[in-house]
Amino acid sequence: MRRLNVDLANRGYEILIGTKLIAQGDLIKACLRTPRIALVSNTTVAPLYRDSLEQGLGRVGVGVTPIVLPDGEAYKTWDSLNLIFDALLAARCDRATTIVALGGGVVGDLAGFAAASYQRGVSFIQIPTTLLSQVDSSVGGKTGINHPRGKNMIGAFWQPRLVLADTSTLATLPEREYRAGLAEVVKYAAIVDAPFFSWLEAHAHALLAREDSAVTEAVLR
């Protein structure tokens, strides 16, 4: 497992990168105020990884309120945000509850915006399950929803308490989506990091084959 510290004074957090991290409930429990989370996922990701996450949390005594949203950019709306609020209120979640996002960028944006807004702000953890979300949307605290007049026009900057980038989840990512994430990595290297660009060229076959060590290094860089 690799660690990267985001130094933002009292809003700083760690990014943990590696394989099979989802099942390690102690990594999440260490960031909680109380042993309770609200888990936001979608209809595609939840069937794949929710059980593993809940079992890991159960082993360390953390309770889970599951919230499953429809999948897709078309659902990054007020209606989906209200589904989260409805579930939080129905479960009587208080300000000590931590919201955990399990999914790609849409889930992370919705869950993060909900965390920034619910009871004027609760803690938030990102578990990104796409390469694009692991290298981009899960980091930096950008949250929000779309509006008919513009994408990501309503939202908040709300930093997570932890980003858990489990590269094992990329095994179930469709090839097109995985390559879209790689394209984002290549773009960063081309703009600001020539040595990293050379490293990507040298490890292209390993990255395309989704080899754990190469993917972990790319996400970390």
PDB file of C-alpha atoms in Angstrom:
ATOM      1  CA  MET A   1       0.000   0.000   0.000  1.00  0.00           C
ATOM      2  CA  ARG A   2       1.247   3.488  -0.887  1.00  0.00           C
ATOM      3  CA  ARG A   3       0.387   6.640   1.045  1.00  0.00           C
ATOM      4  CA  LEU A   4       0.191  10.244  -0.098  1.00  0.00           C
ATOM      5  CA  ASN A   5      -0.511  13.105   2.288  1.00  0.00           C
ATOM      6  CA  VAL A   6      -2.540  16.089   1.080  1.00  0.00           C
ATOM      7  CA  ASP A   7      -1.343  18.926   3.317  1.00  0.00           C
ATOM      8  CA  LEU A   8      -4.226  21.359   3.823  1.00  0.00           C
ATOM      9  CA  ALA A   9      -3.687  22.238   7.494  1.00  0.00           C
ATOM     10  CA  ASN A  10      -6.834  21.231   9.412  1.00  0.00           C
ATOM     11  CA  ARG A  11      -8.487  19.951   6.211  1.00  0.00           C
ATOM     12  CA  GLY A  12      -5.615  17.665   5.186  1.00  0.00           C
ATOM     13  CA  TYR A  13      -6.099  13.982   4.471  1.00  0.00           C
ATOM     14  CA  GLU A  14      -4.381  10.825   3.258  1.00  0.00           C
ATOM     15  CA  ILE A  15      -4.731   9.036  -0.055  1.00  0.00           C
ATOM     16  CA  LEU A  16      -4.138   5.289   0.292  1.00  0.00           C
ATOM     17  CA  ILE A  17      -3.402   3.385  -2.928  1.00  0.00           C
ATOM     18  CA  GLY A  18      -3.170  -0.379  -3.295  1.00  0.00           C
ATOM     19  CA  THR A  19      -5.008  -3.638  -3.823  1.00  0.00           C
ATOM     20  CA  LYS A  20      -7.795  -5.182  -1.737  1.00  0.00           C
ATOM     21  CA  LEU A  21      -8.147  -2.113   0.476  1.00  0.00           C
ATOM     22  CA  ILE A  22     -11.963  -2.104   0.472  1.00  0.00           C
ATOM     23  CA  ALA A  23     -12.162  -5.090   2.809  1.00  0.00           C
ATOM     24  CA  GLN A  24      -9.845  -3.479   5.371  1.00  0.00           C
ATOM     25  CA  GLY A  25     -12.455  -1.832   7.553  1.00  0.00           C
ATOM     26  CA  ASP A  26      -9.870  -0.572  10.044  1.00  0.00           C
ATOM     27  CA  LEU A  27      -8.600   1.935   7.447  1.00  0.00           C
ATOM     28  CA  ILE A  28     -12.014   3.588   7.383  1.00  0.00           C
ATOM     29  CA  LYS A  29     -12.783   3.217  11.088  1.00  0.00           C
ATOM     30  CA  ALA A  30      -9.653   5.226  11.947  1.00  0.00           C
ATOM     31  CA  CYS A  31     -11.271   8.282  10.293  1.00  0.00           C
ATOM     32  CA  LEU A  32     -14.715   8.031  11.926  1.00  0.00           C
ATOM     33  CA  ARG A  33     -16.099  10.082  14.790  1.00  0.00           C
ATOM     34  CA  THR A  34     -18.630   7.353  15.604  1.00  0.00           C
ATOM     35  CA  PRO A  35     -18.825   3.737  14.345  1.00  0.00           C
ATOM     36  CA  ARG A  36     -21.487   4.496  11.750  1.00  0.00           C
ATOM     37  CA  ILE A  37     -21.413   5.405   8.072  1.00  0.00           C
ATOM     38  CA  ALA A  38     -23.883   6.141   5.299  1.00  0.00           C
ATOM     39  CA  LEU A  39     -22.656   4.320   2.209  1.00  0.00           C
ATOM     40  CA  VAL A  40     -23.566   5.936  -1.131  1.00  0.00           C
ATOM     41  CA  SER A  41     -23.100   3.787  -4.225  1.00  0.00           C
ATOM     42  CA  ASN A  42     -24.966   2.998  -7.455  1.00  0.00           C
ATOM     43  CA  THR A  43     -26.735   0.080  -9.093  1.00  0.00           C
ATOM     44  CA  THR A  44     -23.593  -0.956 -11.001  1.00  0.00           C
ATOM     45  CA  VAL A  45     -20.927  -0.746  -8.292  1.00  0.00           C
ATOM     46  CA  ALA A  46     -22.918  -1.776  -5.209  1.00  0.00           C
ATOM     47  CA  PRO A  47     -23.470  -5.389  -6.339  1.00  0.00           C
ATOM     48  CA  LEU A  48     -19.739  -5.744  -6.988  1.00  0.00           C
ATOM     49  CA  TYR A  49     -18.160  -4.269  -3.860  1.00  0.00           C
ATOM     50  CA  ARG A  50     -20.722  -3.345  -1.206  1.00  0.00           C
ATOM     51  CA  ASP A  51     -20.711  -6.754   0.493  1.00  0.00           C
ATOM     52  CA  SER A  52     -16.918  -6.779   0.813  1.00  0.00           C
ATOM     53  CA  LEU A  53     -16.899  -3.267   2.255  1.00  0.00           C
ATOM     54  CA  GLU A  54     -19.743  -3.946   4.692  1.00  0.00           C
ATOM     55  CA  GLN A  55     -18.172  -7.197   5.877  1.00  0.00           C
ATOM     56  CA  GLY A  56     -14.844  -5.464   6.507  1.00  0.00           C
ATOM     57  CA  LEU A  57     -16.572  -2.713   8.460  1.00  0.00           C
ATOM     58  CA  GLY A  58     -18.677  -5.229  10.362  1.00  0.00           C
ATOM     59  CA  ARG A  59     -15.525  -6.965  11.577  1.00  0.00           C
ATOM     60  CA  VAL A  60     -14.437  -3.719  13.285  1.00  0.00           C
ATOM     61  CA  GLY A  61     -17.888  -2.834  14.623  1.00  0.00           C
ATOM     62  CA  VAL A  62     -18.974  -0.165  12.133  1.00  0.00           C
ATOM     63  CA  GLY A  63     -22.638  -0.003  11.119  1.00  0.00           C
ATOM     64  CA  VAL A  64     -23.716   0.853   7.569  1.00  0.00           C
ATOM     65  CA  THR A  65     -26.743   2.679   6.174  1.00  0.00           C
ATOM     66  CA  PRO A  66     -26.775   1.767   2.451  1.00  0.00           C
ATOM     67  CA  ILE A  67     -27.929   4.284  -0.178  1.00  0.00           C
ATOM     68  CA  VAL A  68     -27.992   2.993  -3.767  1.00  0.00           C
ATOM     69  CA  LEU A  69     -28.514   5.481  -6.602  1.00  0.00           C
ATOM     70  CA  PRO A  70     -29.200   4.897 -10.294  1.00  0.00           C
ATOM     71  CA  ASP A  71     -26.048   4.787 -12.421  1.00  0.00           C
ATOM     72  CA  GLY A  72     -24.996   7.397 -14.954  1.00  0.00           C
ATOM     73  CA  GLU A  73     -24.154  11.057 -15.550  1.00  0.00           C
ATOM     74  CA  ALA A  74     -27.823  11.715 -16.312  1.00  0.00           C
ATOM     75  CA  TYR A  75     -28.587  11.135 -12.622  1.00  0.00           C
ATOM     76  CA  LYS A  76     -26.174  13.748 -11.248  1.00  0.00           C
ATOM     77  CA  THR A  77     -29.143  15.920 -10.322  1.00  0.00           C
ATOM     78  CA  TRP A  78     -31.117  17.451  -7.475  1.00  0.00           C
ATOM     79  CA  ASP A  79     -33.399  14.405  -7.514  1.00  0.00           C
ATOM     80  CA  SER A  80     -30.500  12.043  -6.771  1.00  0.00           C
ATOM     81  CA  LEU A  81     -29.161  14.414  -4.132  1.00  0.00           C
ATOM     82  CA  ASN A  82     -32.549  14.377  -2.447  1.00  0.00           C
ATOM     83  CA  LEU A  83     -32.538  10.566  -2.458  1.00  0.00           C
ATOM     84  CA  ILE A  84     -29.404  10.776  -0.315  1.00  0.00           C
ATOM     85  CA  PHE A  85     -30.935  13.367   2.016  1.00  0.00           C
ATOM     86  CA  ASP A  86     -34.144  11.313   2.325  1.00  0.00           C
ATOM     87  CA  ALA A  87     -32.158   8.228   3.354  1.00  0.00           C
ATOM     88  CA  LEU A  88     -29.984  10.157   5.822  1.00  0.00           C
ATOM     89  CA  LEU A  89     -33.014  11.699   7.485  1.00  0.00           C
ATOM     90  CA  ALA A  90     -34.957   8.424   7.531  1.00  0.00           C
ATOM     91  CA  ALA A  91     -32.021   6.751   9.283  1.00  0.00           C
ATOM     92  CA  ARG A  92     -31.747   9.694  11.711  1.00  0.00           C
ATOM     93  CA  CYS A  93     -28.125  10.290  10.774  1.00  0.00           C
ATOM     94  CA  ASP A  94     -26.555  13.052  12.851  1.00  0.00           C
ATOM     95  CA  ARG A  95     -23.534  15.325  12.440  1.00  0.00           C
ATOM     96  CA  ALA A  96     -21.183  12.587  13.643  1.00  0.00           C
ATOM     97  CA  THR A  97     -22.168  10.319  10.750  1.00  0.00           C
ATOM     98  CA  THR A  98     -19.615   9.918   7.958  1.00  0.00           C
ATOM     99  CA  ILE A  99     -20.771   9.648   4.342  1.00  0.00           C
ATOM    100  CA  VAL A 100     -18.735   7.209   2.236  1.00  0.00           C
ATOM    101  CA  ALA A 101     -18.800   7.331  -1.575  1.00  0.00           C
ATOM    102  CA  LEU A 102     -18.256   3.978  -3.302  1.00  0.00           C
ATOM    103  CA  GLY A 103     -18.170   4.457  -7.057  1.00  0.00           C
ATOM    104  CA  GLY A 104     -16.917   6.683  -9.833  1.00  0.00           C
ATOM    105  CA  GLY A 105     -16.993  10.429 -10.280  1.00  0.00           C
ATOM    106  CA  VAL A 106     -20.767  10.819 -10.300  1.00  0.00           C
ATOM    107  CA  VAL A 107     -21.186   8.987  -6.987  1.00  0.00           C
ATOM    108  CA  GLY A 108     -18.285  10.921  -5.475  1.00  0.00           C
ATOM    109  CA  ASP A 109     -19.672  14.278  -6.582  1.00  0.00           C
ATOM    110  CA  LEU A 110     -23.168  13.524  -5.280  1.00  0.00           C
ATOM    111  CA  ALA A 111     -22.042  12.046  -1.967  1.00  0.00           C
ATOM    112  CA  GLY A 112     -19.532  14.835  -1.421  1.00  0.00           C
ATOM    113  CA  PHE A 113     -22.087  17.566  -2.103  1.00  0.00           C
ATOM    114  CA  ALA A 114     -24.505  15.825   0.248  1.00  0.00           C
ATOM    115  CA  ALA A 115     -21.793  15.708   2.926  1.00  0.00           C
ATOM    116  CA  ALA A 116     -21.041  19.411   2.462  1.00  0.00           C
ATOM    117  CA  SER A 117     -24.738  20.253   2.851  1.00  0.00           C
ATOM    118  CA  TYR A 118     -26.266  17.782   5.305  1.00  0.00           C
ATOM    119  CA  GLN A 119     -26.652  19.400   8.728  1.00  0.00           C
ATOM    120  CA  ARG A 120     -24.262  22.098   7.429  1.00  0.00           C
ATOM    121  CA  GLY A 121     -21.440  19.641   6.845  1.00  0.00           C
ATOM    122  CA  VAL A 122     -20.499  16.095   7.853  1.00  0.00           C
ATOM    123  CA  SER A 123     -17.373  14.026   7.272  1.00  0.00           C
ATOM    124  CA  PHE A 124     -16.837  12.351   3.927  1.00  0.00           C
ATOM    125  CA  ILE A 125     -14.668   9.501   2.598  1.00  0.00           C
ATOM    126  CA  GLN A 126     -14.003   8.703  -1.052  1.00  0.00           C
ATOM    127  CA  ILE A 127     -13.594   5.136  -2.346  1.00  0.00           C
ATOM    128  CA  PRO A 128     -13.194   5.729  -6.103  1.00  0.00           C
ATOM    129  CA  THR A 129     -13.723   2.658  -8.292  1.00  0.00           C
ATOM    130  CA  THR A 130     -12.754   3.999 -11.734  1.00  0.00           C
ATOM    131  CA  LEU A 131      -9.296   5.024 -12.885  1.00  0.00           C
ATOM    132  CA  LEU A 132     -10.535   8.487 -13.810  1.00  0.00           C
ATOM    133  CA  SER A 133     -11.984   9.056 -10.351  1.00  0.00           C
ATOM    134  CA  GLN A 134      -8.859   7.671  -8.656  1.00  0.00           C
ATOM    135  CA  VAL A 135      -6.573  10.146 -10.440  1.00  0.00           C
ATOM    136  CA  ASP A 136      -8.923  13.116 -10.722  1.00  0.00           C
ATOM    137  CA  SER A 137     -12.383  13.581  -9.225  1.00  0.00           C
ATOM    138  CA  SER A 138     -11.790  11.944  -5.820  1.00  0.00           C
ATOM    139  CA  VAL A 139      -8.963  14.381  -5.016  1.00  0.00           C
ATOM    140  CA  GLY A 140      -9.291  18.091  -4.319  1.00  0.00           C
ATOM    141  CA  GLY A 141     -12.718  18.298  -2.727  1.00  0.00           C
ATOM    142  CA  LYS A 142     -14.688  19.168  -5.874  1.00  0.00           C
ATOM    143  CA  THR A 143     -18.312  18.126  -5.429  1.00  0.00           C
ATOM    144  CA  GLY A 144     -21.508  19.039  -7.207  1.00  0.00           C
ATOM    145  CA  ILE A 145     -24.396  18.310  -9.514  1.00  0.00           C
ATOM    146  CA  ASN A 146     -25.347  19.226 -13.053  1.00  0.00           C
ATOM    147  CA  HIS A 147     -27.977  21.767 -14.078  1.00  0.00           C
ATOM    148  CA  PRO A 148     -29.851  21.930 -17.402  1.00  0.00           C
ATOM    149  CA  ARG A 149     -27.895  25.129 -18.133  1.00  0.00           C
ATOM    150  CA  GLY A 150     -24.451  23.732 -17.313  1.00  0.00           C
ATOM    151  CA  LYS A 151     -22.369  20.850 -15.978  1.00  0.00           C
ATOM    152  CA  ASN A 152     -21.082  21.030 -12.374  1.00  0.00           C
ATOM    153  CA  MET A 153     -22.557  24.508 -11.926  1.00  0.00           C
ATOM    154  CA  ILE A 154     -23.953  23.818  -8.433  1.00  0.00           C
ATOM    155  CA  GLY A 155     -21.761  22.370  -5.701  1.00  0.00           C
ATOM    156  CA  ALA A 156     -19.146  22.965  -3.046  1.00  0.00           C
ATOM    157  CA  PHE A 157     -15.493  22.374  -2.261  1.00  0.00           C
ATOM    158  CA  TRP A 158     -15.578  19.828   0.564  1.00  0.00           C
ATOM    159  CA  GLN A 159     -12.407  17.903   1.287  1.00  0.00           C
ATOM    160  CA  PRO A 160     -12.663  14.202   2.180  1.00  0.00           C
ATOM    161  CA  ARG A 161     -11.230  12.759   5.372  1.00  0.00           C
ATOM    162  CA  LEU A 162      -9.676   9.910   3.373  1.00  0.00           C
ATOM    163  CA  VAL A 163      -9.349   8.690  -0.211  1.00  0.00           C
ATOM    164  CA  LEU A 164      -9.111   4.902  -0.490  1.00  0.00           C
ATOM    165  CA  ALA A 165      -7.998   4.098  -4.040  1.00  0.00           C
ATOM    166  CA  ASP A 166      -8.346   0.325  -4.316  1.00  0.00           C
ATOM    167  CA  THR A 167      -6.814  -0.579  -7.668  1.00  0.00           C
ATOM    168  CA  SER A 168      -8.421  -4.044  -7.469  1.00  0.00           C
ATOM    169  CA  THR A 169     -11.722  -2.413  -8.467  1.00  0.00           C
ATOM    170  CA  LEU A 170     -10.287  -1.554 -11.879  1.00  0.00           C
ATOM    171  CA  ALA A 171     -10.476  -5.241 -12.856  1.00  0.00           C
ATOM    172  CA  THR A 172     -14.237  -4.869 -13.425  1.00  0.00           C
ATOM    173  CA  LEU A 173     -13.961  -1.574 -15.329  1.00  0.00           C
ATOM    174  CA  PRO A 174     -14.966  -1.773 -19.027  1.00  0.00           C
ATOM    175  CA  GLU A 175     -11.997  -1.393 -21.367  1.00  0.00           C
ATOM    176  CA  ARG A 176     -13.221   1.896 -22.842  1.00  0.00           C
ATOM    177  CA  GLU A 177     -13.592   3.485 -19.393  1.00  0.00           C
ATOM    178  CA  TYR A 178     -10.210   2.174 -18.271  1.00  0.00           C
ATOM    179  CA  ARG A 179      -8.499   3.644 -21.338  1.00  0.00           C
ATOM    180  CA  ALA A 180     -10.288   6.955 -20.769  1.00  0.00           C
ATOM    181  CA  GLY A 181      -8.675   7.055 -17.327  1.00  0.00           C
ATOM    182  CA  LEU A 182      -5.283   6.250 -18.823  1.00  0.00           C
ATOM    183  CA  ALA A 183      -5.741   9.103 -21.290  1.00  0.00           C
ATOM    184  CA  GLU A 184      -6.184  11.475 -18.342  1.00  0.00           C
ATOM    185  CA  VAL A 185      -2.962  10.163 -16.779  1.00  0.00           C
ATOM    186  CA  VAL A 186      -1.092  10.679 -20.061  1.00  0.00           C
ATOM    187  CA  LYS A 187      -2.478  14.216 -20.309  1.00  0.00           C
ATOM    188  CA  TYR A 188      -1.128  15.115 -16.861  1.00  0.00           C
ATOM    189  CA  ALA A 189       2.295  13.726 -17.733  1.00  0.00           C
ATOM    190  CA  ALA A 190       2.422  15.567 -21.061  1.00  0.00           C
ATOM    191  CA  ILE A 191       1.561  18.871 -19.376  1.00  0.00           C
ATOM    192  CA  VAL A 192       3.762  18.862 -16.278  1.00  0.00           C
ATOM    193  CA  ASP A 193       6.020  15.796 -15.946  1.00  0.00           C
ATOM    194  CA  ALA A 194       8.275  14.720 -18.825  1.00  0.00           C
ATOM    195  CA  PRO A 195      10.027  11.947 -16.835  1.00  0.00           C
ATOM    196  CA  PHE A 196       6.628  10.484 -15.932  1.00  0.00           C
ATOM    197  CA  PHE A 197       5.622  10.622 -19.600  1.00  0.00           C
ATOM    198  CA  SER A 198       8.704   8.559 -20.427  1.00  0.00           C
ATOM    199  CA  TRP A 199       7.811   6.137 -17.625  1.00  0.00           C
ATOM    200  CA  LEU A 200       4.315   5.737 -19.096  1.00  0.00           C
ATOM    201  CA  GLU A 201       5.788   4.915 -22.492  1.00  0.00           C
ATOM    202  CA  ALA A 202       8.101   2.322 -20.958  1.00  0.00           C
ATOM    203  CA  HIS A 203       5.273   0.707 -18.967  1.00  0.00           C
ATOM    204  CA  ALA A 204       2.478   1.026 -21.532  1.00  0.00           C
ATOM    205  CA  HIS A 205       2.004  -2.739 -21.914  1.00  0.00           C
ATOM    206  CA  ALA A 206       1.859  -3.278 -18.140  1.00  0.00           C
ATOM    207  CA  LEU A 207      -0.671  -0.465 -17.757  1.00  0.00           C
ATOM    208  CA  LEU A 208      -2.864  -1.771 -20.569  1.00  0.00           C
ATOM    209  CA  ALA A 209      -2.722  -5.201 -18.934  1.00  0.00           C
ATOM    210  CA  ARG A 210      -3.790  -3.562 -15.611  1.00  0.00           C
ATOM    211  CA  GLU A 211      -0.800  -4.940 -13.716  1.00  0.00           C
ATOM    212  CA  ASP A 212      -1.145  -3.922 -10.073  1.00  0.00           C
ATOM    213  CA  SER A 213       2.326  -2.471  -9.520  1.00  0.00           C
ATOM    214  CA  ALA A 214       2.245  -0.321 -12.660  1.00  0.00           C
ATOM    215  CA  VAL A 215      -1.298   0.932 -12.026  1.00  0.00           C
ATOM    216  CA  THR A 216      -0.523   1.765  -8.391  1.00  0.00           C
ATOM    217  CA  GLU A 217       2.557   3.766  -9.429  1.00  0.00           C
ATOM    218  CA  ALA A 218       0.592   5.632 -12.102  1.00  0.00           C
ATOM    219  CA  VAL A 219      -2.217   6.548  -9.688  1.00  0.00           C
ATOM    220  CA  LEU A 220       0.302   7.686  -7.086  1.00  0.00           C
ATOM    221  CA  ARG A 221       2.201   9.893  -9.561  1.00  0.00           C
TER     222      ARG A 221
END
